[in-house]
Short mmCIF file of C-alpha atoms and ligand atoms in Angstrom, two decimals:
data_model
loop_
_atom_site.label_atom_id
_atom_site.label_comp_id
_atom_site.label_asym_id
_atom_site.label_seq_id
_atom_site.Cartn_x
_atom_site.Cartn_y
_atom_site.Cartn_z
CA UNK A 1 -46.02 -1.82 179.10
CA UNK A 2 -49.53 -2.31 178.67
CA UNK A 3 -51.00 -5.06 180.17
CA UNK A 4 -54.13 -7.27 178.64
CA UNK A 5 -56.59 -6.24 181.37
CA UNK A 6 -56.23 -2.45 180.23
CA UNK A 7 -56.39 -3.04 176.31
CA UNK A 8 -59.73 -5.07 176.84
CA UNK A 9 -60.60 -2.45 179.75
CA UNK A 10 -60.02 0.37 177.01
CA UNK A 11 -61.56 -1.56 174.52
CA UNK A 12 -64.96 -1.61 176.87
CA UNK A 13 -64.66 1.48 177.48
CA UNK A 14 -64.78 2.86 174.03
CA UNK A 15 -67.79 0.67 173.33
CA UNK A 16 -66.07 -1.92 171.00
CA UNK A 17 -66.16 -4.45 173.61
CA UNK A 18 -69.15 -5.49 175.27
CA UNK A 19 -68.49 -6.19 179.29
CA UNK A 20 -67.91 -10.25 179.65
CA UNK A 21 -67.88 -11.72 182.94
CA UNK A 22 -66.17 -15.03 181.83
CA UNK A 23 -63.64 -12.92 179.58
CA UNK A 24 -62.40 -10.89 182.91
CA UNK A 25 -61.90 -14.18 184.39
CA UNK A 26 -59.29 -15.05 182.18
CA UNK A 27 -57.28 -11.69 181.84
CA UNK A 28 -54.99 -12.81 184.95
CA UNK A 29 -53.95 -15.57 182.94
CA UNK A 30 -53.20 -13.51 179.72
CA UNK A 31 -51.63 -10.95 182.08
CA UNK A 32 -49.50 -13.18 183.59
CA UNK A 33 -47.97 -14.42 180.32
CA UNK A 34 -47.37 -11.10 179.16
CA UNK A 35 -45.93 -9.71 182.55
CA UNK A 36 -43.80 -13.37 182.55
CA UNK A 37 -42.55 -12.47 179.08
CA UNK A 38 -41.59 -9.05 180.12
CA UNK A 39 -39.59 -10.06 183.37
CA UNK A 40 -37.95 -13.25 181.57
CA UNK A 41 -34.28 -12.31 180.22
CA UNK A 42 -33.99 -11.63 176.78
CA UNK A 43 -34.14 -15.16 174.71
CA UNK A 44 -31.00 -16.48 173.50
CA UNK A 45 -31.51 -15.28 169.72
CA UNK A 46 -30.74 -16.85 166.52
CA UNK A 47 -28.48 -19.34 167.05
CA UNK A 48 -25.48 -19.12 165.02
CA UNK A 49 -25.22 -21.12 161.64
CA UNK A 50 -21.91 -19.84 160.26
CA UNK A 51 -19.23 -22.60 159.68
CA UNK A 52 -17.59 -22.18 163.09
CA UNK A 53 -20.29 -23.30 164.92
CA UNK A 54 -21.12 -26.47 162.33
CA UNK A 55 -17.74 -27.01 163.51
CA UNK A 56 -18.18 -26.94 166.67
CA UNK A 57 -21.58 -28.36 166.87
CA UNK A 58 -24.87 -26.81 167.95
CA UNK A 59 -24.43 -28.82 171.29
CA UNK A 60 -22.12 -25.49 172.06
CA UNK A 61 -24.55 -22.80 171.40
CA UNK A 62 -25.85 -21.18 174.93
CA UNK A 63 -28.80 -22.91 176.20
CA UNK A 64 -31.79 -20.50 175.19
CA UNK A 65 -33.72 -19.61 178.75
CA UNK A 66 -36.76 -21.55 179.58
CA UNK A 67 -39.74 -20.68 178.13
CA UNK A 68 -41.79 -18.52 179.77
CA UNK A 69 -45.72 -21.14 180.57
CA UNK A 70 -47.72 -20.29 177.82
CA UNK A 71 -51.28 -20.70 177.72
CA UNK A 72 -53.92 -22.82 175.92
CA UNK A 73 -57.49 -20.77 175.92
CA UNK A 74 -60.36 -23.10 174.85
CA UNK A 75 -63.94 -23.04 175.00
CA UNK A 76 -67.42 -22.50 172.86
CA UNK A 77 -67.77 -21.07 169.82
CA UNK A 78 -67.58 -17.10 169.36
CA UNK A 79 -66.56 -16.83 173.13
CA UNK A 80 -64.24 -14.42 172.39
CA UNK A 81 -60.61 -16.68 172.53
CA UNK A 82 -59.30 -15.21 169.17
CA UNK A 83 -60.15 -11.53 170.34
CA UNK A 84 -58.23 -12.28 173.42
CA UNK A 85 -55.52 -13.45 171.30
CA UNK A 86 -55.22 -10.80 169.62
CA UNK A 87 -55.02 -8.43 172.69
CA UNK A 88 -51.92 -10.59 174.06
CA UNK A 89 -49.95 -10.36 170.89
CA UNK A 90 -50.75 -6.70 171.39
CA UNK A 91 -49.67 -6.33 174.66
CA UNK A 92 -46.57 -8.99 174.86
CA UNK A 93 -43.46 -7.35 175.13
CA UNK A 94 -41.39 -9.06 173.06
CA UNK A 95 -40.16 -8.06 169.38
CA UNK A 96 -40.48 -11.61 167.96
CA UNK A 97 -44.16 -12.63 167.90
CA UNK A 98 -46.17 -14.45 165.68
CA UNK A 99 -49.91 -14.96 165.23
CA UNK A 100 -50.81 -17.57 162.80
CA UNK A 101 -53.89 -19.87 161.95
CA UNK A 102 -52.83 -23.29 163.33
CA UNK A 103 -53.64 -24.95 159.71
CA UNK A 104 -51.37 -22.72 158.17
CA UNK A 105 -48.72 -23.20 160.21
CA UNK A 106 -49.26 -27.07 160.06
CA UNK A 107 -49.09 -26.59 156.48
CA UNK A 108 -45.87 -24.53 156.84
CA UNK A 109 -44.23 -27.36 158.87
CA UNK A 110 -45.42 -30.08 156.62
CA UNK A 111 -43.97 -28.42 153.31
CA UNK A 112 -40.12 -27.34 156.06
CA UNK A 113 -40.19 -31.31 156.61
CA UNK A 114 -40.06 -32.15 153.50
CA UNK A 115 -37.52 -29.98 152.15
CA UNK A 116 -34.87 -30.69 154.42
CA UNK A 117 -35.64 -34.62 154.69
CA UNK A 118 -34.71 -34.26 150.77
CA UNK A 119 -31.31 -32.88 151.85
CA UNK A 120 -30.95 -36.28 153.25
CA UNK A 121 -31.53 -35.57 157.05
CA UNK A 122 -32.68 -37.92 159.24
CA UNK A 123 -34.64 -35.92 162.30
CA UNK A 124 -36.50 -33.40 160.33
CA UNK A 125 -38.46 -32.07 163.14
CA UNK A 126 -35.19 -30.33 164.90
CA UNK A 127 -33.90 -27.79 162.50
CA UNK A 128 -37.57 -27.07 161.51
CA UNK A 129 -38.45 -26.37 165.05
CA UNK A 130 -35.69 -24.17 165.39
CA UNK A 131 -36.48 -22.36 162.63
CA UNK A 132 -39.18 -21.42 163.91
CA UNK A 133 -37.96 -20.58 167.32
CA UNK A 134 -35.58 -18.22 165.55
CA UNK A 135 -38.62 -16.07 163.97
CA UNK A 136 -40.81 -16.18 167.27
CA UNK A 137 -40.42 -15.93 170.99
CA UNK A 138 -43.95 -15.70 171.02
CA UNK A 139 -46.04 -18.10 169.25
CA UNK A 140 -50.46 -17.44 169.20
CA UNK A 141 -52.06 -20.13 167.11
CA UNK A 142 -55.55 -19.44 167.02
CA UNK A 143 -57.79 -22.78 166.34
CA UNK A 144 -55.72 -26.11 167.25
CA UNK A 145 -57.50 -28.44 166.01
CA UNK A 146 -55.86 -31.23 165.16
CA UNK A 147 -57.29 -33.61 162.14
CA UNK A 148 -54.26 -35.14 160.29
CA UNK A 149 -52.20 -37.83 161.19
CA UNK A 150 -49.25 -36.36 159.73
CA UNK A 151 -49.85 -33.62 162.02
CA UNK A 152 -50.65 -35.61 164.75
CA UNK A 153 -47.16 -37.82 164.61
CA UNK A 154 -45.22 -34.85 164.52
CA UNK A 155 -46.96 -32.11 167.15
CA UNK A 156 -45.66 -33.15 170.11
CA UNK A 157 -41.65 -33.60 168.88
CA UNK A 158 -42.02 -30.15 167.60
CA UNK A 159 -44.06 -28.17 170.45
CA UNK A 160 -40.63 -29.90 172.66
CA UNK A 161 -38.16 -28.76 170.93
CA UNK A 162 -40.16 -25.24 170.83
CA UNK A 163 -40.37 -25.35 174.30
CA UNK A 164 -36.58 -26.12 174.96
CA UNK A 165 -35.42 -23.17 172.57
CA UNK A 166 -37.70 -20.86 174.71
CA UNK A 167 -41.09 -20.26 172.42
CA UNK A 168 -43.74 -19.77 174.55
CA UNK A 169 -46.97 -20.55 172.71
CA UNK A 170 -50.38 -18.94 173.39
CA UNK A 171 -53.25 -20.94 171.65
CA UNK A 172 -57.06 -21.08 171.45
CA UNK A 173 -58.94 -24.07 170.98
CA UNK A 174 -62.72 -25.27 170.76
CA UNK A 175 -61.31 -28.50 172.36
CA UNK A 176 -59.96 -29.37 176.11
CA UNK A 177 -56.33 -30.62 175.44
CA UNK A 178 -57.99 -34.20 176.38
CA UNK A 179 -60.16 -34.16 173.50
CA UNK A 180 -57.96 -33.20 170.77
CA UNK A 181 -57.84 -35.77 167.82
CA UNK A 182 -60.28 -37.44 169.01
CA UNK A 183 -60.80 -41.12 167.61
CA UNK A 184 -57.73 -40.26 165.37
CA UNK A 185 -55.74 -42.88 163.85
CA UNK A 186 -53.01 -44.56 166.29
CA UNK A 187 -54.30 -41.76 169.24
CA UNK A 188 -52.00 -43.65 171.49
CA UNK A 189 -48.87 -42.24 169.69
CA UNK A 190 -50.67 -38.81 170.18
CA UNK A 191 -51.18 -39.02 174.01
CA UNK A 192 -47.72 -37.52 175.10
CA UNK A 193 -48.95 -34.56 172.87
CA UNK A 194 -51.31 -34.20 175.64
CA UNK A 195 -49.24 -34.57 178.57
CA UNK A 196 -47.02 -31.97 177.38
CA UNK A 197 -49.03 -29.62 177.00
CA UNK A 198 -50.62 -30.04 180.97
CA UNK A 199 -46.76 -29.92 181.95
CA UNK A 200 -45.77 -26.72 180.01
CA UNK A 201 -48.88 -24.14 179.13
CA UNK A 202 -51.79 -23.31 181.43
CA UNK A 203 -54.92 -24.90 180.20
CA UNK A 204 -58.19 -22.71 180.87
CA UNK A 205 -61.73 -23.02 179.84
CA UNK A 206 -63.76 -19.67 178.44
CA UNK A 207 -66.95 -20.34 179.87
CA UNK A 208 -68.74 -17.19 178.99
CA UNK A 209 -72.40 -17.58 177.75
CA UNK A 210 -72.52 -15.17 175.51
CA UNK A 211 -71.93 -16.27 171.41
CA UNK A 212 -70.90 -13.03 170.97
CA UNK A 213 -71.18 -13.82 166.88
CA UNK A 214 -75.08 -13.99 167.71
CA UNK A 215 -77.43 -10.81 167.10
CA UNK A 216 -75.26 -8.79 164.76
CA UNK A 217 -77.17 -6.50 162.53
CA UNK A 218 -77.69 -9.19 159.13
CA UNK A 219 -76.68 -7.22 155.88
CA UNK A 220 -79.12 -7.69 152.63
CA UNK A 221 -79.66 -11.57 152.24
CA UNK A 222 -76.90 -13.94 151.76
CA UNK A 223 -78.10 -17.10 152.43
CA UNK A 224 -80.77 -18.56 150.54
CA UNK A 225 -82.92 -21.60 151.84
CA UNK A 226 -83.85 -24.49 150.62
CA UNK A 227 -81.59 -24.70 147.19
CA UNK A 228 -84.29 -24.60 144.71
CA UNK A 229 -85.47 -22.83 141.93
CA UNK A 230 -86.21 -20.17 144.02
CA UNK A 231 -83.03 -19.74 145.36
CA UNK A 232 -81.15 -20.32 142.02
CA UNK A 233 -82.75 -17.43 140.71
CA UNK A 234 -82.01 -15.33 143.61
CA UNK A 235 -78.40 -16.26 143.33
CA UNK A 236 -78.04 -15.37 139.78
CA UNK A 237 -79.65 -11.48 140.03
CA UNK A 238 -77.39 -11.34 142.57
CA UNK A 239 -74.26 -12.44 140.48
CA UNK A 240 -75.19 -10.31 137.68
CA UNK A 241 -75.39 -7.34 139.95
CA UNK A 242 -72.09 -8.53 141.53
CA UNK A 243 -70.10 -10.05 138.40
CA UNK A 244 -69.85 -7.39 136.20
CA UNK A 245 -68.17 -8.88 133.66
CA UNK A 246 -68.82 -9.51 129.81
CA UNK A 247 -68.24 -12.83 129.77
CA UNK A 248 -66.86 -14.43 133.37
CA UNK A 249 -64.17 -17.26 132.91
CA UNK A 250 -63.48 -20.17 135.26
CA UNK A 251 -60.11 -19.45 137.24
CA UNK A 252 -57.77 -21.65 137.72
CA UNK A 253 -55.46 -21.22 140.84
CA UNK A 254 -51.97 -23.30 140.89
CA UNK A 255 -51.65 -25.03 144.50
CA UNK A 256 -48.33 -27.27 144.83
CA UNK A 257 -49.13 -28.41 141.53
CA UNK A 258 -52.57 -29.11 142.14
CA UNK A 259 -55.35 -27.69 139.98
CA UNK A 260 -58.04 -25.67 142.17
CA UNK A 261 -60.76 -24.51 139.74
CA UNK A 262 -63.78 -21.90 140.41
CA UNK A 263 -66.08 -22.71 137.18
CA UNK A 264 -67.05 -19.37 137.38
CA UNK A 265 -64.88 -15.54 138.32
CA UNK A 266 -65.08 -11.84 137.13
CA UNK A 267 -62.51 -9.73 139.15
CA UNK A 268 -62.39 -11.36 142.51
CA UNK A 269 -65.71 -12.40 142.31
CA UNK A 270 -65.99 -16.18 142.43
CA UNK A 271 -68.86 -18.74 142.00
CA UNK A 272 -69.13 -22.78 141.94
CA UNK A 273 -71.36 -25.50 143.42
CA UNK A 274 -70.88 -27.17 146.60
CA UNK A 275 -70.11 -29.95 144.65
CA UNK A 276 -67.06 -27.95 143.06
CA UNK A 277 -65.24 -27.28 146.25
CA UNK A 278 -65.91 -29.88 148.63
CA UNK A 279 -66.44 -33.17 146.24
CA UNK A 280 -62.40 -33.11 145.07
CA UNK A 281 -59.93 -33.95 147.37
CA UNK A 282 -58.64 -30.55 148.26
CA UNK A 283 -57.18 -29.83 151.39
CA UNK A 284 -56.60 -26.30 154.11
CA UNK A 285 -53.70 -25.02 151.42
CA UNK A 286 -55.83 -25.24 148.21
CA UNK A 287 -58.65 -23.18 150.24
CA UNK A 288 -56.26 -20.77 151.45
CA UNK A 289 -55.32 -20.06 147.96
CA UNK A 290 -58.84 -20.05 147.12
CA UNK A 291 -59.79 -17.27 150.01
CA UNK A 292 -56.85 -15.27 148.89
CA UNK A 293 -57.85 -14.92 145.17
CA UNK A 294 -61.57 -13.79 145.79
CA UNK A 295 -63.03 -10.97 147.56
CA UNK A 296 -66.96 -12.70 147.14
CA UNK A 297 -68.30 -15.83 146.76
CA UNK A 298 -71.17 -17.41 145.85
CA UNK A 299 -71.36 -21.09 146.47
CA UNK A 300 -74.94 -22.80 145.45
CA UNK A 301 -76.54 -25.90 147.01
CA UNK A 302 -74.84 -26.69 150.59
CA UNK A 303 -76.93 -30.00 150.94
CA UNK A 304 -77.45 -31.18 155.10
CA UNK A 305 -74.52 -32.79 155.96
CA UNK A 306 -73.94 -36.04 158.18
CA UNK A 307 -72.09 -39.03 158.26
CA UNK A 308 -73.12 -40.06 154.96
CA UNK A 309 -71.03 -37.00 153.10
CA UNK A 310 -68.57 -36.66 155.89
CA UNK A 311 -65.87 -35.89 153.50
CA UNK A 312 -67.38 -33.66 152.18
CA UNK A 313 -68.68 -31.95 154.97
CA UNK A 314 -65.16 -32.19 156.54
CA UNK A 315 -64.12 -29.89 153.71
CA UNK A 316 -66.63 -27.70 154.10
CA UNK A 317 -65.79 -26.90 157.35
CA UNK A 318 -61.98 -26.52 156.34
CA UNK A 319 -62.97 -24.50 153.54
CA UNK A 320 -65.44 -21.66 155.94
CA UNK A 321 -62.38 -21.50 158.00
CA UNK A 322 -60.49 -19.99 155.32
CA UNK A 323 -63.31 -17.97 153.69
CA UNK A 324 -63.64 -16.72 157.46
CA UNK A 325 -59.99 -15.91 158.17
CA UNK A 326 -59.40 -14.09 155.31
CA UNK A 327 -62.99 -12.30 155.28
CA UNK A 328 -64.34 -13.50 152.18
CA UNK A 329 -67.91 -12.25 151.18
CA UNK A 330 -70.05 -15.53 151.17
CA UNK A 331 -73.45 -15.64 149.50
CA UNK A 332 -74.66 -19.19 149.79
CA UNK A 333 -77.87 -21.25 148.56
CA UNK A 334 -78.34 -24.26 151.48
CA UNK A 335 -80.49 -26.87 152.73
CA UNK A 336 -81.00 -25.17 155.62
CA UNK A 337 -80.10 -22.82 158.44
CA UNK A 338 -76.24 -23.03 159.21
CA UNK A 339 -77.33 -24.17 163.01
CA UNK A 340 -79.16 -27.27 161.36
CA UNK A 341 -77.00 -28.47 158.70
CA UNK A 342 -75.11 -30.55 160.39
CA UNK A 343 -77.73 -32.08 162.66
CA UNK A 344 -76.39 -34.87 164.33
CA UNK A 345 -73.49 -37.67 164.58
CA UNK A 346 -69.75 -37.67 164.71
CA UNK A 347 -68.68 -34.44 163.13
CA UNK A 348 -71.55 -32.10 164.30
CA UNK A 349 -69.53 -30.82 167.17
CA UNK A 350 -66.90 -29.36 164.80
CA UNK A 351 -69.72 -28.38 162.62
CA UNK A 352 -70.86 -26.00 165.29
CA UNK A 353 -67.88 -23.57 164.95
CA UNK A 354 -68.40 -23.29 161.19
CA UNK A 355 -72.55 -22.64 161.40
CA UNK A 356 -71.24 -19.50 164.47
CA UNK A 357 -69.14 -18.72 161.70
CA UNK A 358 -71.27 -18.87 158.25
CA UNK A 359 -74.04 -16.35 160.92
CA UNK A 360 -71.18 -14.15 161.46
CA UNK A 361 -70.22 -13.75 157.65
CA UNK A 362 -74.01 -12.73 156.80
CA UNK A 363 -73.32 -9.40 159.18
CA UNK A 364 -73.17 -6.33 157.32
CA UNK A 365 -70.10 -5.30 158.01
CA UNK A 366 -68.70 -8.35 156.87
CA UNK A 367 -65.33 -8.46 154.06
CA UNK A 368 -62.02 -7.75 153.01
CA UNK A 369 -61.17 -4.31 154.25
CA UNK A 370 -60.46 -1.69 151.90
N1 ATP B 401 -66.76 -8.78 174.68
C1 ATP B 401 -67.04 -8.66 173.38
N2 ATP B 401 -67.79 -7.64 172.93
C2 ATP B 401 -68.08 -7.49 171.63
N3 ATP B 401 -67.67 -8.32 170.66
C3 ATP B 401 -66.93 -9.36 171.02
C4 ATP B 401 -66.58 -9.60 172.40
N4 ATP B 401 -65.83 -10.72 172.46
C5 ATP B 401 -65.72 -11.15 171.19
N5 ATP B 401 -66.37 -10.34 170.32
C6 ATP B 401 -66.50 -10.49 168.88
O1 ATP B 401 -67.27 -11.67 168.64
C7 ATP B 401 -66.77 -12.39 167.52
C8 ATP B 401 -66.36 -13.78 167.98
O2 ATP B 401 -65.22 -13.69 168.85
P1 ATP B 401 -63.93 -14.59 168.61
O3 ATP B 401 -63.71 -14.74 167.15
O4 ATP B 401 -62.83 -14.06 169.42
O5 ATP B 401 -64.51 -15.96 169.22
P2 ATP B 401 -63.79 -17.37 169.37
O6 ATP B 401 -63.97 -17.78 170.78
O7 ATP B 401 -62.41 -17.27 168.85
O8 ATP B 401 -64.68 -18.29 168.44
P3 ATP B 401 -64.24 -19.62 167.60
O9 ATP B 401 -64.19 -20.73 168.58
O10 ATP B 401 -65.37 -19.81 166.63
O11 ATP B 401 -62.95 -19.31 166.94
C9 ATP B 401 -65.60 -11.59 166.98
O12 ATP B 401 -66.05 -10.80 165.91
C10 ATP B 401 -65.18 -10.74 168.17
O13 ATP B 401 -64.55 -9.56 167.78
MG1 MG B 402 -61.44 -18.15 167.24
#
């Protein structure tokens, strides 16, 4: 079995990694899941759901083993938590692993919930959970963040009953557990959330200096500032060069019956205003949809954001998250640099991910593969 320490050692060593002080101090930690996960007898499995054991009740299926402590990695932006992520689900022994986006697993729970509360059941969160801890022994969720009160009410019933049918879950955060929804709506209902998660995953900061997002080599320009004429014009040689179509049509994507629109799209090449995407109340699934359907896009006038357009800077930030996970192509027209967009007041600190992000996507090695 390989163990985290030698992927990221091997990774160093064929230059793809640059040596990280604060990284190596957290590769014990990693290791010890992964060595954990290896020693711990095989989980209990699928639990049976043929009519015998209806019959008998799930009360007589074999208790799974305890979970094996997971982890919770969290610390500044481009630090290097996802990477490390990536290397445990690499290394972790176990057949059943998943590594998913926290949103879209959120989003997968939400839409579980509701189709079994139509069935007419009254705890909702149970089967769901065990669902889930029928795919996965392993969970990663990269990026808890946790915005939504419907998330919020349900997060720590679920992450317990995860935890009693074995999951261990590995997760990165920008957040210390103590922070998460912060100033959320009825936080004291959230505060077990917390608790559990000291009790059953090991919480440690990244602390490394280095943004390792910072000083990549910046492909030809992408991000045009201030959004004026100037800019405008910029954008649109760039779209005719890009959008090579006769005549490009507005596409309109189908999300749980929503309507998501992009005014403008020529084979996977996408435009609209700022305005377009983040004024309308669209949420992480209608942006996932979007990410998925475009290979580029060009978004004109990102205006400085602050408490006064926190909606739709909220959005925006929701939005570069899944232009970012999926490796969109983002050509932008902005107010300013993505550092100072988001200047000040409640909602900059979240904001500070997303501008690490936006200088990450101007690299030149940046989009889809293939
Ligand atoms: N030691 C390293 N050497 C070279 N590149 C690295 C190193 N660590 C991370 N990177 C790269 O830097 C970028 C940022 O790392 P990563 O995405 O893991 O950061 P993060 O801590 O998850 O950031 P965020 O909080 O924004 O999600 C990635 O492209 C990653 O591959
Ligand atoms: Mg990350």
């Amino acid at each position: 079995m390989a163990n985290v320490s030698d992927l990221y050692e091997a990774g160093v060593k064929a230059g793809r990694l640059k040596p990280d002080a604060a990284q190596r101090g957290v590769l014990p930690a990693l290791d010890r899941v992964a060595r954990e996960l290896a020693a711990a007898p095989p989980a209990a499995g699928p639990r049976k759901s043929g009519w015998l054991s209806k019959l008998v009740g799930n009360g007589n299926s074999p208790a799974p083993a305890p979970a094996v402590r997971g982890l919770y990695l969290w610390g500044g932006v481009g630090r290097g938590k996802s990477m490390l992520m990536d290397l445990i689900m690499e290394a972790a022994p176990v057949a059943r692993k998943r590594r998913v986006h926290f949103h879209e697993f959120m989003q997968e729970i939400q839409a579980a919930l509701e189709a079994v509360r139509k069935t007419g059941q009254q705890d909702a969160v149970r089967p769901v959970a065990r669902q889930v801890a029928e795919q996965a022994r392993l969970l990663c969720f990269d990026e808890m963040q946790i915005t939504d009160i419907a998330d919020a009410m349900i997060v720590g019933r679920l992450f317990q009953i995860l935890f009693e049918e074995g999951v261990t879950i590995v997760t990165t955060s920008n957040r210390v557990p103590e922070d998460l929804y912060k100033n959320g709506l009825n936080r004291q209902l959230f505060l077990p959330f917390i608790a559990l998660i000291r009790e059953r995953m090991e919480v440690t900061e990244l602390t490394s200096a280095t943004d390792h997002r910072q000083n990549r080599d910046e492909g030809g320009q992408v991000w045009f500032i201030p959004a004026d004429a100037g800019a405008r014009s910029a954008m649109d040689a760039l779209w005719q060069r890009l959008a090579d179509c006769e005549r490009p049509a507005p596409l309109v994507l189908e999300v749980k019956g929503r309507k998501v629109e992009l005014p403008a799209h020529c084979d996977r090449v996408g435009r609209a205003s700022f305005w377009d995407l983040c004024a309308k109340p669209l949420g992480p699934a209608d942006y996932l949809a979007l990410a998925d359907a475009v290979d580029t896009l060009f978004i004109d006038g990102i205006p400085r954001l602050s408490m006064s357009n926190y909606n739709e800077a909220k959005r925006f930030v929701t939005l570069i998250d899944a232009l970012y996970e999926a490796r969109v192509r983002l050509i932008a027209s902005a107010a300013d640099e993505p550092e100072r967009l988001y200047a000040e007041g409640e909602g900059a600190f979240e904001f500070e991910r997303t501008a690490s992000r936006l200088r990450e996507m101007r690299g030149a090695d940046w989009g889809k593969p293939g």
